Structures are given as structure tokens and as C-alpha cells.
PDB file of C-alpha atoms in Angstrom:
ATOM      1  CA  UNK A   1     109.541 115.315  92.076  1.00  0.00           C
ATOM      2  CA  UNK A   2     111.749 113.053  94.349  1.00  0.00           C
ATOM      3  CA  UNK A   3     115.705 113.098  93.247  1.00  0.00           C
ATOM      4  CA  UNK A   4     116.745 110.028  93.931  1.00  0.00           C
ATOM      5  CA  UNK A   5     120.284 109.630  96.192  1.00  0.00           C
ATOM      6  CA  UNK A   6     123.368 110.842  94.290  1.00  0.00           C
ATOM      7  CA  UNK A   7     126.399 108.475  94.974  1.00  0.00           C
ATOM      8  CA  UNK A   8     127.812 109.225  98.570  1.00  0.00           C
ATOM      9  CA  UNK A   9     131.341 110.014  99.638  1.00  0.00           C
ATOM     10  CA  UNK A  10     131.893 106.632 100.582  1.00  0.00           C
ATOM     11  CA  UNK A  11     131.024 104.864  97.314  1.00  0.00           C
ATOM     12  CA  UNK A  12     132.496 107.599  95.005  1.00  0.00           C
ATOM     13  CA  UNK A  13     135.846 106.720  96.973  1.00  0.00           C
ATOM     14  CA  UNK A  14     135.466 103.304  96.198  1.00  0.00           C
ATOM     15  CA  UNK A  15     134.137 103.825  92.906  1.00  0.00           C
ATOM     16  CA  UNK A  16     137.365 106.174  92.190  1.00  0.00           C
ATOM     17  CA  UNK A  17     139.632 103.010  93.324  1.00  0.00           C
ATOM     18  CA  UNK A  18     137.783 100.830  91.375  1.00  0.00           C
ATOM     19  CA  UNK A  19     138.364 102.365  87.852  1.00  0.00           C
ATOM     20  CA  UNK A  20     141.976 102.963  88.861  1.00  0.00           C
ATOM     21  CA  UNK A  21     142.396  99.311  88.636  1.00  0.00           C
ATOM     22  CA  UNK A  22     141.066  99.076  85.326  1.00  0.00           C
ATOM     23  CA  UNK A  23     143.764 100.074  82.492  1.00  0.00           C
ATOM     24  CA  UNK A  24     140.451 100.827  80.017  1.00  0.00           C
ATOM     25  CA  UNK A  25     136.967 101.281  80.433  1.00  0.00           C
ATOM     26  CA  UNK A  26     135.925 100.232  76.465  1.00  0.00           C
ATOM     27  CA  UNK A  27     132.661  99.445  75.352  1.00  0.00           C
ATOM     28  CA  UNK A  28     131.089  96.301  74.143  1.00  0.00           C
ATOM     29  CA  UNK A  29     131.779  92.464  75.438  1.00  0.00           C
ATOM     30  CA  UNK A  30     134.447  89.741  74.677  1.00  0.00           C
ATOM     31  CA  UNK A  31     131.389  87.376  72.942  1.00  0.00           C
ATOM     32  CA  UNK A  32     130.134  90.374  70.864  1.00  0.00           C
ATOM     33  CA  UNK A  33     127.090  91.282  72.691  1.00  0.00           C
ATOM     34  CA  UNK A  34     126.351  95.017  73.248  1.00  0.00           C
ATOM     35  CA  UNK A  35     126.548  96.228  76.966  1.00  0.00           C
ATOM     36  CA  UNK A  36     123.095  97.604  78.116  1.00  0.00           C
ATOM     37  CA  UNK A  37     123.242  99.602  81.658  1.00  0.00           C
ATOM     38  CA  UNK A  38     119.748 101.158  82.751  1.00  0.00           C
ATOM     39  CA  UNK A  39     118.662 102.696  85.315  1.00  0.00           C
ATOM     40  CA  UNK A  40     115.937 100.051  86.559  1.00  0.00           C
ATOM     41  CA  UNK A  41     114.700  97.224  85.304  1.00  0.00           C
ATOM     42  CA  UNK A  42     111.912  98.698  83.883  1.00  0.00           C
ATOM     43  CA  UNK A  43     113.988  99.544  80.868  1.00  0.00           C
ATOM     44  CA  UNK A  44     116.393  97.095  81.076  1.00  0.00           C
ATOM     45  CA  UNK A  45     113.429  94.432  80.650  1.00  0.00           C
ATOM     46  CA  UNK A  46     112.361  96.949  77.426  1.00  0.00           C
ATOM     47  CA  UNK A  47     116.091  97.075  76.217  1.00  0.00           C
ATOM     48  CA  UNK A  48     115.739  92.826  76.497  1.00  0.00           C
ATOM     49  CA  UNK A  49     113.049  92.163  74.721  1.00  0.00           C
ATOM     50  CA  UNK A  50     114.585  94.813  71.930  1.00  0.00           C
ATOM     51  CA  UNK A  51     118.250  93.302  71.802  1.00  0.00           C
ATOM     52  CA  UNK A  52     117.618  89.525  72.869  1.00  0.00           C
ATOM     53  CA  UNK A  53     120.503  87.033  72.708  1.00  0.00           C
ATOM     54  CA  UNK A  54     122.640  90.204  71.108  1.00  0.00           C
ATOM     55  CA  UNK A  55     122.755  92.599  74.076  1.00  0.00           C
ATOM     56  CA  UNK A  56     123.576  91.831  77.868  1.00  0.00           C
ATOM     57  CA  UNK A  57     121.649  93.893  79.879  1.00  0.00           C
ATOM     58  CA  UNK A  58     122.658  95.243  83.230  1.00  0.00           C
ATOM     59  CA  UNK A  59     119.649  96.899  85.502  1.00  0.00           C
ATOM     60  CA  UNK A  60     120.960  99.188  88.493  1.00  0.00           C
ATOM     61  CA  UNK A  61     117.071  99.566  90.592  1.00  0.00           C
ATOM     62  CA  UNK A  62     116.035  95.942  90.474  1.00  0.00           C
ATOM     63  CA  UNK A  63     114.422  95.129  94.285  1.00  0.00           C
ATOM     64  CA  UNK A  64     110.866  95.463  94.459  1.00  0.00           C
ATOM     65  CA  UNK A  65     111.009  95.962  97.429  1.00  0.00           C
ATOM     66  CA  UNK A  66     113.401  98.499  97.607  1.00  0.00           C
ATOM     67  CA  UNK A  67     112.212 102.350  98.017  1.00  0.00           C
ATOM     68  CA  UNK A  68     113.739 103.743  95.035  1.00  0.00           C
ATOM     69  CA  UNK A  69     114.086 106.703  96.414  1.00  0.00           C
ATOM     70  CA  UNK A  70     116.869 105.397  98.811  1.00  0.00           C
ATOM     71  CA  UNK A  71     119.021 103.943  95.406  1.00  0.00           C
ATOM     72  CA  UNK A  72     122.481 104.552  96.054  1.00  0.00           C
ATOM     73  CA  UNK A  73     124.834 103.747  92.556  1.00  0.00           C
ATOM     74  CA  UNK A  74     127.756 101.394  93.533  1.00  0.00           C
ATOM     75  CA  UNK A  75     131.381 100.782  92.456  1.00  0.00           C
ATOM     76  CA  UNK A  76     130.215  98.043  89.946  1.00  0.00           C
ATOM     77  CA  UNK A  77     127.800 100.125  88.945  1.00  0.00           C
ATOM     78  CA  UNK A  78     130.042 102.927  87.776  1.00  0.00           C
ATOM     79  CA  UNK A  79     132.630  99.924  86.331  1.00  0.00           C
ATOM     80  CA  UNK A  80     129.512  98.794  84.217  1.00  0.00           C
ATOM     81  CA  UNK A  81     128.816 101.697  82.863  1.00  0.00           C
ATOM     82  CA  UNK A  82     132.227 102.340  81.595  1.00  0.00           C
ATOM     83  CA  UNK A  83     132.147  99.107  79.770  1.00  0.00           C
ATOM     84  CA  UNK A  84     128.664 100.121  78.520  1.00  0.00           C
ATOM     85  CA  UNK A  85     127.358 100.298  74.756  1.00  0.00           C
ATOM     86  CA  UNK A  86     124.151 102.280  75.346  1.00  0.00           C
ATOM     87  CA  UNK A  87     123.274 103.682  78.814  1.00  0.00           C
ATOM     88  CA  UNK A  88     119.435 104.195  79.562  1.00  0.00           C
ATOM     89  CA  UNK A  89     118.218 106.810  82.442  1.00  0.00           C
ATOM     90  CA  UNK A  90     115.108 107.934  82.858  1.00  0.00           C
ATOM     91  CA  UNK A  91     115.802 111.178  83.865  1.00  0.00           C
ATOM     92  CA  UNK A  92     113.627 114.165  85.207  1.00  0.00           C
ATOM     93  CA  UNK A  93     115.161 114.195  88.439  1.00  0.00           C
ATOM     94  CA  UNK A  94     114.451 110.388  88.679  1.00  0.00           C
ATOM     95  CA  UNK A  95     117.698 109.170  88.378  1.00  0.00           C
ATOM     96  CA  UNK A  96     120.490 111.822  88.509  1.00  0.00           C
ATOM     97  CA  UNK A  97     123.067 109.621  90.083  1.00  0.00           C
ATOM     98  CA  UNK A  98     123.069 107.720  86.200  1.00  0.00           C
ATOM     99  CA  UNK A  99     124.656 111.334  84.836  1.00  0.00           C
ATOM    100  CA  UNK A 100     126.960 110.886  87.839  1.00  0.00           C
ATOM    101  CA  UNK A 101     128.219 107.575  86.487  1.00  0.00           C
ATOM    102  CA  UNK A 102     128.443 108.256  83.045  1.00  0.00           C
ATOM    103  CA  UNK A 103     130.255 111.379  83.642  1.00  0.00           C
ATOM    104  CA  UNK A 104     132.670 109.449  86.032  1.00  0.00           C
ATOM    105  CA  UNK A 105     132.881 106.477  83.465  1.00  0.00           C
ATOM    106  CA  UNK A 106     135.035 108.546  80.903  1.00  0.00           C
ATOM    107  CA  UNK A 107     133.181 106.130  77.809  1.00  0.00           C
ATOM    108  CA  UNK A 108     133.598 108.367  75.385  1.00  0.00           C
ATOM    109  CA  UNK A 109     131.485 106.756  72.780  1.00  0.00           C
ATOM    110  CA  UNK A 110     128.882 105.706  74.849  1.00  0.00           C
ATOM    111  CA  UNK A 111     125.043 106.144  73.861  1.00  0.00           C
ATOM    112  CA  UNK A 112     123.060 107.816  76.212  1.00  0.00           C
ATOM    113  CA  UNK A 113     119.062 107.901  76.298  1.00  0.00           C
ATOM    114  CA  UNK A 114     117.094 110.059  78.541  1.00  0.00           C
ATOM    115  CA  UNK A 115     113.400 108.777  78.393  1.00  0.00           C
ATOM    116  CA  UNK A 116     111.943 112.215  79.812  1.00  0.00           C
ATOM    117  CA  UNK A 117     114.096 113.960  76.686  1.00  0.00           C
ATOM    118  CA  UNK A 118     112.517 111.566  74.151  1.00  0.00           C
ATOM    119  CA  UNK A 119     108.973 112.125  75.938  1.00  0.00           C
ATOM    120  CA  UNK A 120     109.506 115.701  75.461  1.00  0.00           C
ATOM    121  CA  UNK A 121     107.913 116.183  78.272  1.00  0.00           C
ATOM    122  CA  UNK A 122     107.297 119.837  80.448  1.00  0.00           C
ATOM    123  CA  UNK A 123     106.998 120.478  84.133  1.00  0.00           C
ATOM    124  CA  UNK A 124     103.276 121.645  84.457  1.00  0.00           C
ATOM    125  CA  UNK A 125     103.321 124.678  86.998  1.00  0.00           C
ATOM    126  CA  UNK A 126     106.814 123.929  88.303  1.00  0.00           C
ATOM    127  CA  UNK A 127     106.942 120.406  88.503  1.00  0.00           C
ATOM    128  CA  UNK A 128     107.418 117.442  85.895  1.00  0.00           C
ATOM    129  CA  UNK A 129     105.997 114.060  86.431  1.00  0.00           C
ATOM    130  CA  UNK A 130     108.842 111.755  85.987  1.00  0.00           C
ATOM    131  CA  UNK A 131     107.636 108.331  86.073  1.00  0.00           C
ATOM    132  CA  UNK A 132     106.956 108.291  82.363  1.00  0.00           C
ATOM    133  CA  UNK A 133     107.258 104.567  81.971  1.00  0.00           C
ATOM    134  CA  UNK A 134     103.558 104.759  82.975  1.00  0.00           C
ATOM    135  CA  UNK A 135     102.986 106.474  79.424  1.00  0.00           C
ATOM    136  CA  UNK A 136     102.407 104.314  76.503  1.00  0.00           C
ATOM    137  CA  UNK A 137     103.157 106.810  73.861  1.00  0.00           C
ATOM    138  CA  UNK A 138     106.904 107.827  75.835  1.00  0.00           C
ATOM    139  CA  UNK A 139     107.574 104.277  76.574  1.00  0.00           C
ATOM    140  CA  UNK A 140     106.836 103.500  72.137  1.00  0.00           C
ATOM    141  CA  UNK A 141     109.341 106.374  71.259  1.00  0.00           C
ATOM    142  CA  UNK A 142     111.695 104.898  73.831  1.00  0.00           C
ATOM    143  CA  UNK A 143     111.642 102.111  71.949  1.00  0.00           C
ATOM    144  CA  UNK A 144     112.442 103.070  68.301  1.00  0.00           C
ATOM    145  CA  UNK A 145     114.837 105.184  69.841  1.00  0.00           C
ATOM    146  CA  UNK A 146     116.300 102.286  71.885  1.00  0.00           C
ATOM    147  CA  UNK A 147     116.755 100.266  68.604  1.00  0.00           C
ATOM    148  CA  UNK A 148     118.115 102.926  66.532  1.00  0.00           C
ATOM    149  CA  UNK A 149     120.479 103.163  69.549  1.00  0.00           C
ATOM    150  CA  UNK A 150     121.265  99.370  69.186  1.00  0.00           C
ATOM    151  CA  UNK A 151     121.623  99.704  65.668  1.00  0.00           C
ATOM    152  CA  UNK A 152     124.162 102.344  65.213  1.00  0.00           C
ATOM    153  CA  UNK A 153     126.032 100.076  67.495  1.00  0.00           C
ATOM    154  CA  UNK A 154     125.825  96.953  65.681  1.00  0.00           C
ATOM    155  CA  UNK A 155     124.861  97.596  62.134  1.00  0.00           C
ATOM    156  CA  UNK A 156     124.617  94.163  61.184  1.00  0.00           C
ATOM    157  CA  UNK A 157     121.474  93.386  63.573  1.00  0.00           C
ATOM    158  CA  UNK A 158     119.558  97.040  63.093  1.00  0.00           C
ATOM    159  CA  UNK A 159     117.289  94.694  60.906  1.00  0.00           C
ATOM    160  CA  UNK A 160     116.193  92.526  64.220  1.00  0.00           C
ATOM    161  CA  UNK A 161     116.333  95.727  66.584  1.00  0.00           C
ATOM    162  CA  UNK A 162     114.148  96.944  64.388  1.00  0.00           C
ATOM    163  CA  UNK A 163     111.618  94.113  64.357  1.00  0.00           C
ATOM    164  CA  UNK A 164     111.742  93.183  68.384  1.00  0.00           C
ATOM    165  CA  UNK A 165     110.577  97.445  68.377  1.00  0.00           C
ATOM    166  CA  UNK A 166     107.849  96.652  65.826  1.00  0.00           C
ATOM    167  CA  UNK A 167     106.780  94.147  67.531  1.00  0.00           C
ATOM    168  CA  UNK A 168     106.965  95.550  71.267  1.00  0.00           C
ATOM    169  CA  UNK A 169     105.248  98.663  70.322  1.00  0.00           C
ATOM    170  CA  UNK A 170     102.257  96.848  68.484  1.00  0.00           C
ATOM    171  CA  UNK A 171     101.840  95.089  72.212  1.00  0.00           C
ATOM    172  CA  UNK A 172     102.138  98.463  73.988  1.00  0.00           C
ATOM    173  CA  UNK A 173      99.378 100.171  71.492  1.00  0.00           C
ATOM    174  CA  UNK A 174      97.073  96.890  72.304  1.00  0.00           C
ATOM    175  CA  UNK A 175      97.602  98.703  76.090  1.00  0.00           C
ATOM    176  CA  UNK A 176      96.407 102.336  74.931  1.00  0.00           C
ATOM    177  CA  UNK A 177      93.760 100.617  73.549  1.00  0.00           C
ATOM    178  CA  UNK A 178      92.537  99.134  76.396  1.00  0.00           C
ATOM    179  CA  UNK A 179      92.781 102.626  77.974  1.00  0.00           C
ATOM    180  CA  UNK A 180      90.129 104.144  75.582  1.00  0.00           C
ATOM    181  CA  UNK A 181      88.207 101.471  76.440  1.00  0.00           C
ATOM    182  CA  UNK A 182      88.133 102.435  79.856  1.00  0.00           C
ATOM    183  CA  UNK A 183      88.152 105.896  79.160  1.00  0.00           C
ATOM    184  CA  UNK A 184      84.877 105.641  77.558  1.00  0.00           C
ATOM    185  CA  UNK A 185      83.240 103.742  80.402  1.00  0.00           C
ATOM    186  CA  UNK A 186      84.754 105.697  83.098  1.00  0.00           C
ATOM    187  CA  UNK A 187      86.242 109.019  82.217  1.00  0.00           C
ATOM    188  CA  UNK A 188      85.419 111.758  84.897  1.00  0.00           C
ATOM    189  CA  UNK A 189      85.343 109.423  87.644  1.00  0.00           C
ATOM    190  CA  UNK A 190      87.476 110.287  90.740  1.00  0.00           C
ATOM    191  CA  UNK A 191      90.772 108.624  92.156  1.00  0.00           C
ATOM    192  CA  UNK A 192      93.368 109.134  95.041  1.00  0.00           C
ATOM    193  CA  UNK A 193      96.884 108.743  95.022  1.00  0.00           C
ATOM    194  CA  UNK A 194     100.122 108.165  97.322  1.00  0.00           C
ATOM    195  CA  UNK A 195     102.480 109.369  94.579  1.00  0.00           C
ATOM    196  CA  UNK A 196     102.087 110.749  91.354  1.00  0.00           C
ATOM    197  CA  UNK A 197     103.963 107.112  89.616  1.00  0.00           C
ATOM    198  CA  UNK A 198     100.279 105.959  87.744  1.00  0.00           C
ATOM    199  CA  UNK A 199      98.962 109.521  86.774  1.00  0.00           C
ATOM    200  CA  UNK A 200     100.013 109.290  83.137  1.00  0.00           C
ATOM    201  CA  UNK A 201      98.218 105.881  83.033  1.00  0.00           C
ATOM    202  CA  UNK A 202      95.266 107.210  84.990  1.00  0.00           C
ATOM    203  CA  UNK A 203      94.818 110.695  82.830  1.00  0.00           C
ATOM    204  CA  UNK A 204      94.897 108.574  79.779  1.00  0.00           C
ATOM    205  CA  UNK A 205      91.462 106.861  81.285  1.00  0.00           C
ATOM    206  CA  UNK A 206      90.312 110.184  81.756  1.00  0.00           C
ATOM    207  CA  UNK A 207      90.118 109.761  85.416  1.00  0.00           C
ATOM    208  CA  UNK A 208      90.514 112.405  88.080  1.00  0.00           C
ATOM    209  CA  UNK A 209      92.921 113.013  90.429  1.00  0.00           C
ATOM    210  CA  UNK A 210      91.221 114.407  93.710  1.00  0.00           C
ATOM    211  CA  UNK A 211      93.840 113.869  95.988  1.00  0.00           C
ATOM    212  CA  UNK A 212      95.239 117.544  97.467  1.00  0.00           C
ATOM    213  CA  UNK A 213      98.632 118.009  95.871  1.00  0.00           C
ATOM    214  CA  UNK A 214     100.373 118.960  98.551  1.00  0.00           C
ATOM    215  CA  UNK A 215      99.471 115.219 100.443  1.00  0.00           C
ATOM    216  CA  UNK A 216     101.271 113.505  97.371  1.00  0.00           C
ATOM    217  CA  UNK A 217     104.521 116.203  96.900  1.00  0.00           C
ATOM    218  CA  UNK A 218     104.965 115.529 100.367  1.00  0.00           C
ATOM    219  CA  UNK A 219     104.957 111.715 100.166  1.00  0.00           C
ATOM    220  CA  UNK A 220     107.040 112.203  97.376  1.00  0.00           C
ATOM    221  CA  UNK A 221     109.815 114.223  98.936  1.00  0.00           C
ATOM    222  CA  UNK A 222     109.409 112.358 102.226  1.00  0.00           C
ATOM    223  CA  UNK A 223     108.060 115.246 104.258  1.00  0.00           C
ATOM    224  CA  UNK A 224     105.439 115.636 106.886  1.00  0.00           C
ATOM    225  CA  UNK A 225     101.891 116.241 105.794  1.00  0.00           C
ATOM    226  CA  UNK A 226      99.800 118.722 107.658  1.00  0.00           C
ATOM    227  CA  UNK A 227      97.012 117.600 109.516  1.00  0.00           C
ATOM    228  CA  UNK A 228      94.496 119.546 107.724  1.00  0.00           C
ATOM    229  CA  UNK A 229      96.067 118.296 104.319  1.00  0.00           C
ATOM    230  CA  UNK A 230      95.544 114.699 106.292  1.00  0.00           C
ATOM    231  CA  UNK A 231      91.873 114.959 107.112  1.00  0.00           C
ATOM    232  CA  UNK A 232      91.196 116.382 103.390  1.00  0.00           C
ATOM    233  CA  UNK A 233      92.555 113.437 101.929  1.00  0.00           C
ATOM    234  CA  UNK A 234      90.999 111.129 104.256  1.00  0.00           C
ATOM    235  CA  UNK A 235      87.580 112.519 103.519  1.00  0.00           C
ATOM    236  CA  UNK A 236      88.250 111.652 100.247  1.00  0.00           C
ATOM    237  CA  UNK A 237      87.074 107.949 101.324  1.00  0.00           C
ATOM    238  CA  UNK A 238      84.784 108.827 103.722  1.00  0.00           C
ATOM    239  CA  UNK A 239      83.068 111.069 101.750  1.00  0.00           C
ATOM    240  CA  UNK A 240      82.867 108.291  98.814  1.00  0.00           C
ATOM    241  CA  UNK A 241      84.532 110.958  96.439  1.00  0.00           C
ATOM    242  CA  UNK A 242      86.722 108.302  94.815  1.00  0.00           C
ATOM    243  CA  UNK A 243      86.440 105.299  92.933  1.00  0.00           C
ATOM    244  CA  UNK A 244      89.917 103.757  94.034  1.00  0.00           C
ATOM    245  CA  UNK A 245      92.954 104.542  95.790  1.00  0.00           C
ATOM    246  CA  UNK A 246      96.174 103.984  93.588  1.00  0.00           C
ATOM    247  CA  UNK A 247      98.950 103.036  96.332  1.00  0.00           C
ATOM    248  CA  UNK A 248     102.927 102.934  95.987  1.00  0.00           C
ATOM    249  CA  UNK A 249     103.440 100.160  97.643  1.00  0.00           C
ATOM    250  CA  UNK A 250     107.635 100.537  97.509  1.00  0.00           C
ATOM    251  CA  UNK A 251     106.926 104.146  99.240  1.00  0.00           C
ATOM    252  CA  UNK A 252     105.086 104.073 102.290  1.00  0.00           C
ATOM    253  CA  UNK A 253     104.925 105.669 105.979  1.00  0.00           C
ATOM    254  CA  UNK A 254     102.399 106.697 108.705  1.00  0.00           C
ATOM    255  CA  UNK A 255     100.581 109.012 106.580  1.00  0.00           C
ATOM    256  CA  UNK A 256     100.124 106.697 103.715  1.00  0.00           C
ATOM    257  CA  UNK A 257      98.988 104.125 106.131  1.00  0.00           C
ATOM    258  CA  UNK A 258      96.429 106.178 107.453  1.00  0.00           C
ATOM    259  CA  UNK A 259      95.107 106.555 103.982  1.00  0.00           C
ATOM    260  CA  UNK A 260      95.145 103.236 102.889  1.00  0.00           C
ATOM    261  CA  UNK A 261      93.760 101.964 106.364  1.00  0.00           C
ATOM    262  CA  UNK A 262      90.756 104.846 105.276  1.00  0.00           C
ATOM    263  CA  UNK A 263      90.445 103.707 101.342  1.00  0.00           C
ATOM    264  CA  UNK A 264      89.583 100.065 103.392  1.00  0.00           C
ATOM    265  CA  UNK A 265      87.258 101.510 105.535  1.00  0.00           C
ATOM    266  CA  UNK A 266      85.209 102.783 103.457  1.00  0.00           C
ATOM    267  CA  UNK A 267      85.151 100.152 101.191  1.00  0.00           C
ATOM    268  CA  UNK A 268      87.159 101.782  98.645  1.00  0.00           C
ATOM    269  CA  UNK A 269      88.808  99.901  96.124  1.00  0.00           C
ATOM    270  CA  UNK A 270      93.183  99.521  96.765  1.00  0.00           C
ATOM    271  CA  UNK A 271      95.217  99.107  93.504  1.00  0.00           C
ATOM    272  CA  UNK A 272      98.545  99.057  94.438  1.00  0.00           C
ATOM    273  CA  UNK A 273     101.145 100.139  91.931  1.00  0.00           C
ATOM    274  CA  UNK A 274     105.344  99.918  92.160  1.00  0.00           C
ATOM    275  CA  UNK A 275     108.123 101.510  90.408  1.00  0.00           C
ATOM    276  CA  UNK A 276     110.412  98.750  89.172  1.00  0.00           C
ATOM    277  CA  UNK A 277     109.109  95.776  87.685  1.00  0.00           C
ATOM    278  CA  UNK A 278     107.531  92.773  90.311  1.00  0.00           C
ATOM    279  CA  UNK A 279     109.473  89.806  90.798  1.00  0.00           C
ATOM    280  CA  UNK A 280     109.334  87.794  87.712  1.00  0.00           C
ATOM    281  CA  UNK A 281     107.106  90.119  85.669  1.00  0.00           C
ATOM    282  CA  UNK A 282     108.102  91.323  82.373  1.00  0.00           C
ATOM    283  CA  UNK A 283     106.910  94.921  81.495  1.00  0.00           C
ATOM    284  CA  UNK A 284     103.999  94.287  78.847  1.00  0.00           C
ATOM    285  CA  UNK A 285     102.392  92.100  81.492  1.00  0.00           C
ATOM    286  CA  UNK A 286     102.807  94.116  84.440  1.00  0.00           C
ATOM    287  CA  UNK A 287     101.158  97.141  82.741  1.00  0.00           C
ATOM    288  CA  UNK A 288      98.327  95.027  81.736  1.00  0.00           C
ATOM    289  CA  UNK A 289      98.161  93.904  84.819  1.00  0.00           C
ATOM    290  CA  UNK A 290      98.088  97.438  86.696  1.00  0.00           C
ATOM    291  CA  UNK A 291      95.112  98.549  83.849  1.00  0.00           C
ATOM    292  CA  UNK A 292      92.784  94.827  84.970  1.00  0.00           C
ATOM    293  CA  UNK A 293      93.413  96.130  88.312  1.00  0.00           C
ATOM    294  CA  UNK A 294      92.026  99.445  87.536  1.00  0.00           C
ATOM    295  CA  UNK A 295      89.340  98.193  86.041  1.00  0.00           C
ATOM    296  CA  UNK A 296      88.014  96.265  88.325  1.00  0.00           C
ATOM    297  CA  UNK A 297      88.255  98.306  90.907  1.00  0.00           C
ATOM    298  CA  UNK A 298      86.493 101.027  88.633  1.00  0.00           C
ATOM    299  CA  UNK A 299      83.723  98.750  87.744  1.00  0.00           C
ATOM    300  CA  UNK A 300      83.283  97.814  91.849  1.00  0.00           C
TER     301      UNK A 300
END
């Protein structure tokens, strides 16, 4: 599990001087729209399609072609979440600097939802998997809990909340569904990863993850991978063990180069997967995108 950067000395300095200008920090917006801030756009995309015209949403990660891991919060991020309605972090380690801002924001009736709290969610020997917006059944409880969150602000649209959830969730079940589908075709067959960020979508296929877990920790928290951790991985491809290689394409360095220069070589499949939404993707289309990928590459 990668923490991503808490906000530096620099930018809590100019963060500080930026709410001392500001005689309040109260919630909600002059037209009557409630103030959204999440954590990435993953969720503010979610908390769009939930609120519509009655919510302006405000996304912190939103560069797909940033390395989230690198995120540093700004001073209009901390002023937005003191004007904010409902805050959205994903949480797990993900996206501590968002507890940073809220505590700095002193928005006393803000609404803050943790995604890995409502996935209720464990660390499996030591470590949690954080990148639950790859799980269908955490990102549906998200949602209801979104729109109850929307509704308790605004009471007189917890009717429509309530509908754009319905209605969000029935598309995110259609994407379960597609991974029993798979599951039944495919379930046993091995993968390889970069990072853990697809596991929850690839477990739900029933696919296995053969790539040595100390090769992905150490992608994850940036740190050098032994050569013998190397050449285990890399046989992974030469050895045909796999069926595809799943690569983070925002995350990437010498070693996952190596592997993804193997997967090719050997003529092993490459779906490559991201963190925040691609450029003008909204999320029920991006994950159905990721799962066609997947299956083709499975059925290769």
C-alpha cells in the first residue's frame, strides 16, 4: 500500500494564508447546488452522475497522466473543501492528505465518506488493497451511501439522489455480470501484475495472480526490486505461465519496463489499466472497457 504525498511545508504555508483571507469557510453554493470535493475523479464522475445539475463537483487527482502517487493537495484545494457539502476520500492509505484538508478546513458540518470504511474492507496478512473502485459491490454501497449523503443535505431532491443511485447501480451490476461470465470461461487461469489497482476486478473473474508479491509491493512503494524477484517475474512470460499482463500505465519505471518489454516478447497479451478516469471517459464505460480488454486478451 502506497500513501500518497501528504501536503508539504510549502503548500500548508500557503494553504494557512489562504483561509486567513477568507472570513468563513461555509458549506454549500450561492445558486443552491451542493459542493462535492473528492479525492479523484473517479468518484467525483460517480458523485455526477448521482447529483447532476444539483451538485458541483470538484475532483482533486484528475491527470491521467499524472502518477498518483506524486499528488500533492493545494491551497485551493484545502479552500474547496472548506466550502464543501460532502467530501469523498477513498481512504486506506490512498489518499491521507484528504483527512489533512478536512481537518485543516474547520467545516464543521461537512459529510465525509471513506469508500474503504463503507467497503468494510480488511488488510489480508498486513496489507489492504486500496484501490477499491475496481470492486463493483464497494463502488454500489458507495453509491447509496453517496445519495443518502446528498440527501440529508438537500432534503428536497433525496427523491432524484435516490433514483440517479438506482439507476447507476443497476449499470454497475450489468458489470458483475459480465464478470461471472468470464469467470465461468476462465476462472483459474493465470495473470501478472505491475500493481495491485485491478486485483479486485481480476479475483472476481476468478483469475490468478502469479506475480511474486514482493515485485508488485515494491512497484507500489517505489522501491528497488531484487534481481532474483526480477527474473521470477520475467519467467512468468517466458515460461507462458500467464494469460495477460495487467499494466499501470500512470506508474511505471525500469523494472516495469522490463516486464512489459517481456509480456511482448513472449507474445503475452498487455491490458493496461490507470487509476483516475481516461480523458473523456466516464466511469461505467471505462470499467467496461478494462473487462472487453480482459477478455480479449483472455480469449487470445
Amino acid at each position: 500500500m502506497k500513501t500518497r504525498s501528504l501536503v508539504s511545508a510549502l503548500t500548508a504555508a500557503a494553504i494557512a494564508l489562504t483561509l486567513a483571507g477568507c472570513s468563513s469557510s461555509s458549506a454549500g453554493s450561492d445558486d443552491g447546488t451542493l459542493r462535492v470535493v473528492a479525492s479523484t475523479d473517479v468518484y467525483g464522475d460517480i458523485a455526477t452522475t448521482i447529483g447532476g445539475d444539483a451538485v458541483h463537483v470538484t475532483s482533486l487527482m484528475t491527470d491521467p497522466a499524472q502518477d498518483p502517487h506524486s499528488f500533492e493537495a493545494s491551497a485551493q484545494n484545502q479552500l474547496a473543501v472548506s466550502k464543501a457539502d460532502v467530501v469523498i476520500e477513498n481512504g486506506g492509505g490512498y489518499d491521507d492528505y484528504m483527512q489533512t484538508l478536512v481537518k485543516g478546513a474547520k467545516n464543521s458540518d461537512v459529510k465525509v465518506l471513506n469508500v474503504v470504511d463503507l467497503s468494510g474492507k480488511k488488510p489480508v496478512g498486513g496489507e489492504l488493497n486500496e484501490h477499491v473502485w475496481y470492486d463493483f459491490p464497494t463502488v454500489s454501497t458507495f453509491a447509496g451511501a453517496l445519495a443518502d449523503a446528498l440527501g440529508a443535505a438537500d432534503p428536497s431532491k433525496k427523491a432524484t439522489f435516490e433514483k440517479n443511485a438506482a439507476a447507476f447501480t443497476e449499470k454497475v451490476s450489468a458489470l458483475e455480470a459480465t464478470e461471472a461470465d468470464l469467470k465461468a470461461s476462465y476462472a483459474g487461469e493465470g495473470v501478472a501484475i505491475t500493481e495491485p489497482v485491478p486485483l479486485y476486478l481480476l479475483d472476481a473473474i476468478g483469475l490468478v495472480n502469479k506475480t511474486p508479491e514482493k515485485f508488485s509491493a515494491a512497484i507500489e512503494e517505489e522501491t528497488d526490486v531484487s534481481p532474483v524477484v526480477l527474473k521470477d517475474t520475467l519467467q512468468l512470460f517466458s515460461g507462458h505461465e500467464v494469460k495477460l499482463l495487467a499494466y499501470n500505465e500512470q506508474t511505471t519505471g525500469a523494472e516495469t519496463e522490463k516486464v512489459l518489454s517481456a509480456a511482448k516478447a513472449a507474445g503475452i497479451p498487455v491490458v493496461p489499466v490507470t487509476e483516475t478516469l481516461p480523458a473523456g471517459t466516464h466511469y461505467i464505460e471505462w470499467m467496461r472497457g478494462n473487462l472487453d480488454a480482459v477478455k480479449d486478451a483472455l480469449a487470445k
